[in-house]
Amino acid sequence: MSVTIKEVEHIAKLAKLSFNKDEMDLFTKQLNEILNYVEKLNKLDTTNVEPLSQVIELANVFRGDTVGKTISTKEALKNSPSQMEPYFKVPKVIN
Amino acid sequence: MHSVSSYSYDDFLNQTPDNNNSVLNIVEKYLKNIELRKNINAFTEVYNEESIANAKKTDQELKSNNKKKLSGFVIAVKDIISIEGKKLTCASKILKDFTSLYDATVIKKLKDADAIIIGKTNCDEFAMGSSGENSSIGKTLNPVNEAKVPGGSSSGSAAAVAANFSMGSLGTDTGGSIRQPAGFCGIVGLKPTYGRVSRYGLVAFASSFDQIGPFANNSRDAARILEVIAGHDPLDSTSANIPVPNYLEKMNGDLKNLKIGLPKEYFDDSLNPEIKKSIELKIEFLKSKGVKFVEVSLPHTEYTIPAYYILTTAEASSNLARYDGARYGHRSKNSNTMEEMFVNSRSEGFGNEVKRRIMLGTYVLSSGYYDAYYKKAQKVRRLIQKDFLDVFKNVDCLLTPTSPTTAFNLGEKTKNPLEMYLSDIYTVSVNLAGLPAISIPSGKDKNNLPIGIQLIGKHFDEQTLLKIADVCENNLN
């Protein structure tokens, strides 16, 4: 399987990243090299193998629905690039 | 205090407290060392005044016989872990001005044990890299040989201990990021079992792989740090509720009846002959201590790197979606719409390796490819873990090289991402299976570069690894 520049452009759009022409060429080439390498997995028959997503197989870790200490609005806004308390400020969404 | 190398906590405990070896004196020496070798670029920030103030406080506490587990233990922390009120950059431009609002659980525990945090260490951006060269504030040099990489991604944490900037440090290990730099810098690095140490307050890269662990000059110090930071944490639902042993107590030198497996796939032709020789010597030594060795097989070894890069990049693409310029982190000045804000902030803020991994991860998770890549890799992950569980029915742990080579040259692999990924060939399987592993120094090669060997243990059996490592260290010469 190999990816085309067009597909890489689509992936970039999904990932919310933009690249110039040179970067796009380089990334396409490198992604293809990596994808060719991982192709190796298809040599393995994995029928009837359960996917493993949690290595120590903990399941359903619950906690009580109790009120705890949380950060204040002021603190939450401290790292924001633009704010108008109590809101994060972003570019206009609706024209 | 020694001025150059491997000052350990035992050295500190064994000396008579006087003005020459007060905690203040120790901290001042570390700060001086940091200043003298600033070119190593091991730190993103050094807490000069605060560590001096804490040292004075600790000296007072010690005078009143109020000794805690890590009183006077000077430690550096990878800049991917939250310390309240301190910058948390992940060596990324996107978090250049971010300040943590709370302490990570490991930090809270270190503070409670009276450890002195001397600063935050440089690393590969968001812990992605194997050489320490992917940092927005510039690469870290290997203190042993400044023309070489220190390894990565916990580059600064390894360099800090190797250069005697701190007694120990915390790193994180997603695919070898503690063990490989420990090997390259000639120190001890321990990756605990997945779930052994809370990840609360650790910036996520690949959540089902990441684990925080210690670097130190010897395994006793690594054990001391681990004992403090390990344990169940209700704030991390993936942390395991399994008691933490008193590691030092059981590091008693008795290795009789232990059986160590040598996975044949890790000793093929790609392994540097000097490393192989060093391991053979270590095996002979351990045999003289009563350890038995058997050859074992981990048949799915060749699939570890492909499975690892599919799964970790998928998790990374998802975890790093939060950096959108809206609530924190870098926001592009040239953004008139929300979409532009997202795209431009991310494109300006992330470095190339991070972008490459987000792209790969987005691709393998995208519609039509999910089953072919992501699900397939999860199934292979099961097979890789099963390889280990099978061999552990017959052996107590495994001994392997940490890396196929010793530290490589700065710039040597930056042009070829795949080649860089392959330098983790002996370490990633451990993270796929969630096992604990330690890298310990095992002599030097002909260029005087440290060689690392790795011990891999059963889930939650860090104890056996530390015990063996301790015996190996006592016979380094």
XYZ file of C-alpha atoms in Angstrom:
572
model
C 0.000 0.000 0.000
C 1.329 3.441 -0.733
C -0.107 6.861 -0.033
C -0.313 9.659 -2.577
C 0.225 13.350 -1.968
C -3.523 13.778 -2.304
C -4.145 11.348 0.547
C -1.489 12.999 2.681
C -3.219 16.334 2.081
C -6.448 14.762 3.284
C -4.738 13.368 6.412
C -3.209 16.785 7.097
C -6.670 18.279 6.932
C -7.999 15.723 9.419
C -5.020 16.338 11.707
C -5.427 20.125 11.418
C -1.901 20.618 10.150
C -0.665 22.467 7.081
C 2.510 21.910 5.091
C 4.258 23.682 2.260
C 5.046 21.842 -0.957
C 8.522 20.658 0.105
C 7.290 19.448 3.473
C 4.404 17.660 1.796
C 6.777 15.840 -0.579
C 9.086 14.848 2.250
C 6.254 13.692 4.510
C 4.690 11.650 1.731
C 8.013 9.945 1.069
C 8.682 9.285 4.761
C 5.149 8.105 5.513
C 5.436 5.668 2.627
C 8.715 4.322 3.943
C 7.210 3.817 7.385
C 3.989 2.296 6.010
C 5.985 -0.088 3.828
C 7.885 -1.160 6.885
C 4.792 -1.754 9.020
C 3.254 -3.736 6.145
C 5.247 -6.608 7.667
C 2.385 -7.185 10.115
C 0.257 -8.610 7.319
C 2.541 -11.639 7.171
C 1.046 -12.671 10.504
C -2.184 -14.589 10.743
C -4.172 -12.992 13.560
C -7.531 -14.664 13.035
C -9.114 -15.411 16.413
C -6.596 -13.219 18.276
C -8.259 -10.779 20.661
C -6.964 -7.195 20.335
C -5.004 -6.051 23.399
C -5.631 -2.487 24.503
C -4.917 -2.516 28.227
C -1.798 -4.423 29.179
C -2.594 -5.200 32.789
C -6.220 -5.816 31.875
C -7.879 -3.626 34.467
C -11.532 -3.164 33.672
C -14.276 -0.851 34.839
C -12.462 1.218 37.417
C -15.168 3.179 39.177
C -15.074 5.907 41.760
C -17.759 7.509 43.889
C -19.602 10.499 42.438
C -18.311 12.834 45.128
C -17.599 16.542 45.015
C -13.877 17.248 45.204
C -11.469 20.136 44.904
C -11.294 21.528 41.424
C -9.537 24.439 39.795
C -11.138 27.860 39.816
C -12.232 29.727 36.693
C -9.399 32.194 37.235
C -6.830 29.387 37.336
C -8.352 27.678 34.321
C -7.971 30.884 32.335
C -4.407 31.490 33.464
C -2.790 29.680 30.553
C -5.155 30.844 27.870
C -3.784 32.927 25.005
C -6.854 35.189 25.049
C -9.665 35.442 27.564
C -12.598 37.511 28.794
C -13.498 36.165 32.205
C -15.184 33.725 32.568
C -14.640 32.783 28.907
C -11.864 31.682 26.600
C -11.787 34.112 23.701
C -11.457 32.717 20.169
C -11.900 34.146 16.660
C -15.469 34.763 15.587
C -17.222 31.527 14.599
C -20.449 32.855 13.063
C -20.490 35.715 10.600
C 30.994 15.098 48.217
C 32.733 13.780 45.110
C 33.144 16.498 42.552
C 32.841 14.444 39.422
C 31.021 11.191 39.450
C 28.375 8.954 40.881
C 27.625 10.447 44.238
C 24.879 8.264 45.611
C 22.383 8.513 48.415
C 24.342 5.873 50.336
C 27.413 8.149 50.144
C 25.259 10.917 51.562
C 23.865 8.745 54.357
C 27.263 7.309 55.275
C 29.062 10.564 55.782
C 29.149 12.433 59.078
C 26.942 15.464 58.808
C 29.109 18.580 58.953
C 29.355 21.799 57.019
C 31.232 20.187 54.131
C 28.550 17.706 53.379
C 25.418 19.505 54.400
C 22.539 19.231 51.967
C 23.145 22.883 51.164
C 26.705 22.095 50.205
C 25.598 19.217 47.987
C 22.977 21.312 46.221
C 25.458 24.132 45.659
C 27.891 21.694 44.071
C 25.243 20.349 41.739
C 24.238 23.894 40.779
C 27.871 24.696 40.096
C 28.253 21.590 37.947
C 25.188 22.609 35.959
C 26.667 26.063 35.412
C 30.070 24.684 34.399
C 28.630 22.405 31.717
C 25.764 24.505 30.478
C 26.584 23.383 26.931
C 25.166 19.928 27.743
C 21.763 21.646 27.610
C 20.256 19.160 30.027
C 17.710 21.516 31.581
C 14.731 23.510 30.430
C 14.747 25.300 33.794
C 16.937 25.169 36.925
C 15.379 26.035 40.283
C 18.449 27.738 41.803
C 16.997 29.697 44.690
C 14.272 27.256 45.531
C 16.636 24.279 45.768
C 18.982 26.271 47.988
C 16.074 27.250 50.248
C 14.878 23.637 50.350
C 18.409 22.429 51.102
C 18.658 24.787 54.089
C 15.290 23.617 55.303
C 16.334 19.968 54.942
C 19.535 20.603 56.908
C 17.407 22.003 59.720
C 15.027 19.050 59.571
C 17.931 16.604 59.672
C 19.387 18.382 62.690
C 16.081 17.812 64.464
C 16.256 14.141 63.444
C 13.314 14.549 61.144
C 14.559 12.350 58.323
C 12.198 11.320 55.569
C 12.715 8.715 52.858
C 14.438 11.043 50.396
C 15.657 13.902 52.594
C 18.575 15.472 50.754
C 18.031 13.397 47.603
C 18.566 15.857 44.762
C 16.432 15.034 41.775
C 15.775 16.443 38.293
C 12.421 15.974 36.550
C 11.696 15.526 32.847
C 9.834 18.563 31.591
C 6.790 16.548 30.681
C 5.641 16.135 34.304
C 3.613 18.822 36.138
C 5.035 20.735 39.068
C 2.587 23.277 40.462
C 3.488 26.840 39.556
C 6.323 25.761 37.242
C 6.593 25.872 33.497
C 5.684 22.671 31.698
C 6.969 22.872 28.123
C 7.402 19.252 26.946
C 10.323 20.830 25.036
C 7.703 22.076 22.579
C 7.078 25.529 21.212
C 3.362 24.877 21.581
C 3.668 24.815 25.407
C 6.454 27.377 25.710
C 4.491 29.556 28.160
C 2.398 26.946 29.916
C 2.422 26.881 33.737
C 1.206 23.812 35.651
C -1.776 24.295 37.933
C -1.100 21.241 40.072
C 1.529 18.702 41.100
C 1.679 15.349 39.351
C 1.202 12.500 41.832
C 4.892 11.535 41.523
C 5.886 15.125 42.347
C 3.592 15.264 45.347
C 5.169 12.030 46.574
C 8.718 13.304 46.024
C 7.906 16.490 47.895
C 6.298 14.545 50.752
C 9.496 12.464 50.990
C 11.560 15.708 51.192
C 13.429 15.174 47.916
C 14.910 18.359 46.456
C 13.790 19.077 42.916
C 16.645 20.932 41.249
C 15.059 21.582 37.866
C 13.217 20.390 34.807
C 15.108 18.488 32.136
C 15.224 18.776 28.385
C 13.800 15.977 26.241
C 12.590 15.121 22.776
C 9.432 17.120 22.106
C 6.462 15.383 23.799
C 8.849 12.464 24.470
C 8.972 11.588 20.783
C 12.459 10.650 19.733
C 15.420 8.424 20.491
C 18.284 10.915 20.469
C 17.358 14.054 22.395
C 17.665 16.064 19.189
C 13.957 16.898 18.745
C 13.766 19.646 21.371
C 12.496 23.150 20.708
C 15.277 24.528 22.924
C 17.985 22.535 21.158
C 19.603 19.147 21.527
C 21.165 17.723 24.684
C 24.756 16.459 24.481
C 26.000 13.193 25.912
C 28.129 14.158 28.939
C 30.370 11.124 28.394
C 31.259 12.258 24.864
C 29.825 15.535 23.672
C 29.906 14.545 19.998
C 27.371 11.810 20.725
C 23.648 11.808 21.442
C 22.615 11.104 25.042
C 19.728 8.991 23.755
C 16.091 9.869 24.100
C 13.537 10.805 24.739
C 14.507 11.405 28.387
C 17.778 12.931 27.178
C 18.212 15.635 29.821
C 17.218 13.348 32.696
C 19.909 10.839 31.705
C 22.496 13.532 31.025
C 21.768 15.227 34.376
C 22.653 12.101 36.342
C 25.623 11.180 34.125
C 27.073 14.720 34.348
C 26.547 14.875 38.107
C 23.965 17.635 37.928
C 21.686 15.675 40.267
C 21.696 12.461 42.270
C 18.790 10.989 40.347
C 16.046 12.016 37.971
C 12.641 11.113 36.653
C 12.101 10.218 33.031
C 9.299 8.623 31.095
C 9.460 5.504 28.958
C 7.015 4.842 26.121
C 9.271 2.658 23.967
C 12.669 2.828 25.646
C 12.935 6.503 26.552
C 14.413 5.747 29.991
C 16.433 2.621 29.242
C 18.092 3.658 25.979
C 19.461 7.021 27.287
C 20.497 5.299 30.539
C 22.491 2.849 28.412
C 24.000 5.588 26.232
C 25.022 7.662 29.271
C 26.285 4.793 31.435
C 23.786 4.999 34.290
C 20.835 3.019 35.667
C 17.364 3.570 34.203
C 14.247 1.716 35.303
C 10.964 1.477 33.411
C 8.371 0.210 35.898
C 5.463 -2.097 35.065
C 2.604 -0.300 33.331
C 0.305 0.793 36.163
C 3.010 0.689 38.853
C 3.462 4.475 38.907
C 0.635 6.985 38.575
C 0.536 8.960 35.334
C -1.597 11.717 36.870
C 0.093 14.967 35.888
C 2.185 13.379 33.144
C 1.530 14.867 29.716
C 0.147 12.003 27.629
C 1.970 10.776 24.532
C 0.731 7.173 24.175
C -1.419 6.495 27.217
C -1.350 2.707 27.109
C 2.481 2.714 26.923
C 3.735 5.702 28.955
C 5.290 5.084 32.340
C 7.326 7.305 34.675
C 10.516 5.866 36.129
C 13.832 6.746 37.765
C 17.398 7.323 36.567
C 20.186 6.981 39.130
C 23.856 6.184 39.571
C 23.022 2.794 40.987
C 20.091 0.462 41.419
C 19.781 1.160 45.134
C 18.996 4.782 44.379
C 16.658 3.784 41.562
C 14.898 1.509 44.059
C 14.621 4.342 46.577
C 12.966 6.627 44.042
C 10.678 3.900 42.750
C 9.547 2.981 46.231
C 8.470 6.575 46.819
C 6.746 7.252 43.484
C 5.061 3.848 43.020
C 1.633 2.801 44.207
C -2.046 3.022 43.522
C -3.500 6.436 42.769
C -7.249 7.013 42.539
C -6.476 9.894 40.161
C -5.081 7.481 37.552
C -7.613 4.777 36.738
C -4.883 2.722 35.035
C -2.715 2.589 38.142
C -2.685 -0.817 39.796
C -3.738 -1.528 43.342
C -0.802 -3.773 44.159
C 1.360 -3.251 47.278
C 4.798 -1.683 46.773
C 7.537 -3.789 48.390
C 10.469 -2.465 50.380
C 12.916 -2.959 47.519
C 16.167 -2.241 49.377
C 15.394 -4.803 52.034
C 15.318 -7.580 49.460
C 18.422 -6.448 47.557
C 20.472 -8.872 49.610
C 22.846 -10.264 47.004
C 21.325 -13.730 46.999
C 20.789 -14.803 43.399
C 20.751 -18.559 43.969
C 17.941 -20.450 42.238
C 17.297 -17.626 39.795
C 16.825 -18.561 36.179
C 17.375 -15.976 33.462
C 16.248 -16.374 29.857
C 18.294 -15.190 26.883
C 15.911 -14.459 24.002
C 17.714 -15.668 20.884
C 16.031 -13.024 18.700
C 17.916 -10.313 20.635
C 21.331 -11.758 19.895
C 21.310 -11.847 16.112
C 23.891 -10.440 13.690
C 22.680 -6.843 13.955
C 24.032 -6.703 17.506
C 27.351 -4.909 17.884
C 30.031 -7.550 18.759
C 31.469 -5.497 21.611
C 28.053 -5.326 23.262
C 27.673 -9.050 22.746
C 31.047 -9.676 24.385
C 30.113 -7.472 27.336
C 26.903 -9.427 27.854
C 28.761 -12.735 27.703
C 31.060 -11.526 30.481
C 28.056 -10.504 32.545
C 26.484 -13.914 32.034
C 29.676 -15.645 33.205
C 29.736 -13.445 36.286
C 26.101 -14.124 37.146
C 26.659 -17.854 36.670
C 29.375 -17.636 39.315
C 26.700 -16.228 41.645
C 24.492 -19.255 41.115
C 22.215 -17.926 38.362
C 21.113 -20.386 35.690
C 20.719 -19.303 32.063
C 18.559 -20.790 29.341
C 17.963 -19.752 25.757
C 14.373 -18.774 25.095
C 12.453 -17.543 22.080
C 10.156 -14.546 21.607
C 8.975 -15.452 18.102
C 7.098 -12.208 17.398
C 10.073 -9.941 18.035
C 10.334 -8.793 14.414
C 6.809 -7.367 14.625
C 7.404 -5.183 17.656
C 8.553 -1.983 15.926
C 5.726 -1.989 13.354
C 3.080 -2.670 16.021
C 4.618 -0.071 18.303
C 4.634 2.725 15.720
C 1.057 2.089 14.656
C -0.330 2.019 18.182
C 1.717 4.830 19.714
C 1.194 7.231 16.816
C -2.539 6.488 16.875
C -2.669 7.283 20.586
C -0.483 10.343 20.062
C -2.648 11.758 17.293
C -5.602 11.490 19.605
C -3.823 12.818 22.733
C -2.279 15.743 20.905
C -5.596 16.860 19.411
C -6.037 18.944 22.579
C -3.396 21.437 21.436
C -5.659 23.658 19.398
C -4.648 27.147 20.508
C -8.025 27.786 22.137
C -7.606 27.249 25.887
C -3.846 27.073 26.416
C -0.624 26.803 24.517
C 0.597 28.664 21.480
C -1.988 30.543 19.417
C -1.023 31.698 15.954
C -1.205 35.442 15.492
C -2.372 35.009 11.903
C -5.746 33.504 12.586
C -8.980 35.118 11.557
C -11.187 32.067 11.855
C -11.380 29.162 14.286
C -10.173 26.752 11.616
C -7.151 28.948 10.888
C -6.476 29.196 14.601
C -6.434 25.396 14.926
C -4.328 24.715 11.836
C -1.869 27.590 12.185
C -1.342 27.207 15.941
C -0.616 23.496 15.553
C 1.536 23.915 12.450
C 3.628 26.667 14.066
C 3.760 25.002 17.496
C 4.707 21.384 16.774
C 8.104 20.231 15.546
C 8.578 17.872 12.603
C 8.801 14.567 14.451
C 5.615 15.328 16.368
C 3.848 16.256 13.115
C 5.095 13.093 11.431
C 3.683 10.961 14.235
C 0.374 12.813 14.335
C 0.085 12.287 10.572
C 0.904 8.580 10.775
C -1.481 8.139 13.702
C -4.261 10.028 11.954
C -3.736 7.876 8.882
C -3.883 4.528 10.691
C -7.048 5.607 12.521
C -8.748 7.080 9.481
C -11.829 5.597 7.915
C -11.061 2.465 5.923
C -7.650 1.863 7.501
C -8.595 1.324 11.143
C -8.950 -2.457 10.892
C -5.963 -2.902 8.590
C -3.576 -1.031 10.832
C -4.800 -0.186 14.304
C -6.821 -3.288 15.084
C -4.232 -5.505 13.428
C -1.500 -3.967 15.583
C -3.594 -4.467 18.726
C -3.881 -8.146 17.873
C -0.153 -8.386 17.303
C 0.317 -6.665 20.651
C -1.542 -9.567 22.246
C 0.788 -12.069 20.532
C 3.872 -10.153 21.647
C 2.660 -10.067 25.235
C 1.861 -13.790 25.068
C 5.461 -14.526 23.974
C 6.638 -12.994 27.230
C 3.992 -14.608 29.431
C 4.939 -17.979 27.944
C 8.668 -17.653 28.616
C 8.012 -16.324 32.115
C 6.461 -19.672 33.005
C 9.990 -21.026 32.898
C 12.347 -18.137 33.776
C 12.405 -15.347 36.376
C 13.512 -12.615 34.013
C 15.280 -11.986 30.714
C 18.668 -10.505 29.930
C 19.207 -8.629 26.652
C 21.185 -5.730 25.243
C 19.528 -2.332 25.819
C 20.363 -1.062 22.322
C 21.970 -2.531 19.208
C 24.797 0.059 19.377
C 26.386 2.434 21.853
C 25.625 6.184 21.602
C 25.607 7.334 17.979
C 26.810 10.655 16.577
C 24.752 13.814 16.845
C 22.949 14.294 13.537
C 23.618 10.725 12.402
C 19.985 9.578 12.223
C 17.975 12.799 12.065
C 17.443 12.540 8.304
C 15.988 9.062 8.432
C 13.070 8.599 10.857
C 12.768 4.874 10.238
C 16.420 4.256 11.065
C 15.938 6.290 14.246
C 12.919 4.133 15.159
C 14.992 0.977 14.715
C 17.425 2.065 17.420
C 14.650 1.111 19.887
C 14.470 -2.454 18.634
C 15.310 -4.092 21.992
C 13.244 -1.800 24.180
C 9.778 -1.351 22.619
C 8.518 -4.909 23.195
C 8.584 -4.250 26.945
C 6.104 -1.375 26.554
C 3.888 -3.379 24.211
C 3.675 -6.053 26.903
C 3.536 -3.601 29.847
C 6.511 -5.212 31.616
C 9.150 -3.704 33.914
C 12.740 -3.451 32.668
C 15.999 -1.914 33.803
C 19.091 -0.835 31.920
C 22.354 -1.079 33.823
C 25.879 -0.096 32.784
C 28.086 -2.937 31.603
C 31.505 -1.548 30.802
C 32.545 0.483 27.777
C 33.318 -0.122 24.130
C 36.652 0.636 22.429
C 35.615 4.277 21.965
C 35.039 4.539 25.702
C 31.271 4.738 25.274
C 29.062 3.061 27.872
C 27.331 -0.228 27.087
C 23.909 -0.900 28.569
C 22.324 -4.236 29.306
C 18.658 -4.749 29.942
C 16.845 -7.001 32.386
C 13.153 -7.580 31.686
C 10.907 -8.849 34.465
C 7.455 -10.243 35.068
C 4.587 -7.809 35.606
C 5.092 -5.972 38.931
C 8.357 -7.812 39.655
C 10.729 -4.835 39.637
C 12.213 -6.442 42.747
C 14.034 -9.250 40.933
C 15.503 -6.822 38.396
C 16.796 -4.498 41.102
C 18.272 -7.368 43.062
C 20.226 -8.671 40.069
C 21.269 -5.172 38.992
C 22.621 -4.502 42.474
C 24.836 -7.590 42.378
C 26.108 -6.709 38.881
C 27.067 -3.203 40.006
C 29.053 -4.451 42.949
C 31.255 -6.248 40.485
C 31.645 -3.572 37.833
C 35.412 -3.870 37.861
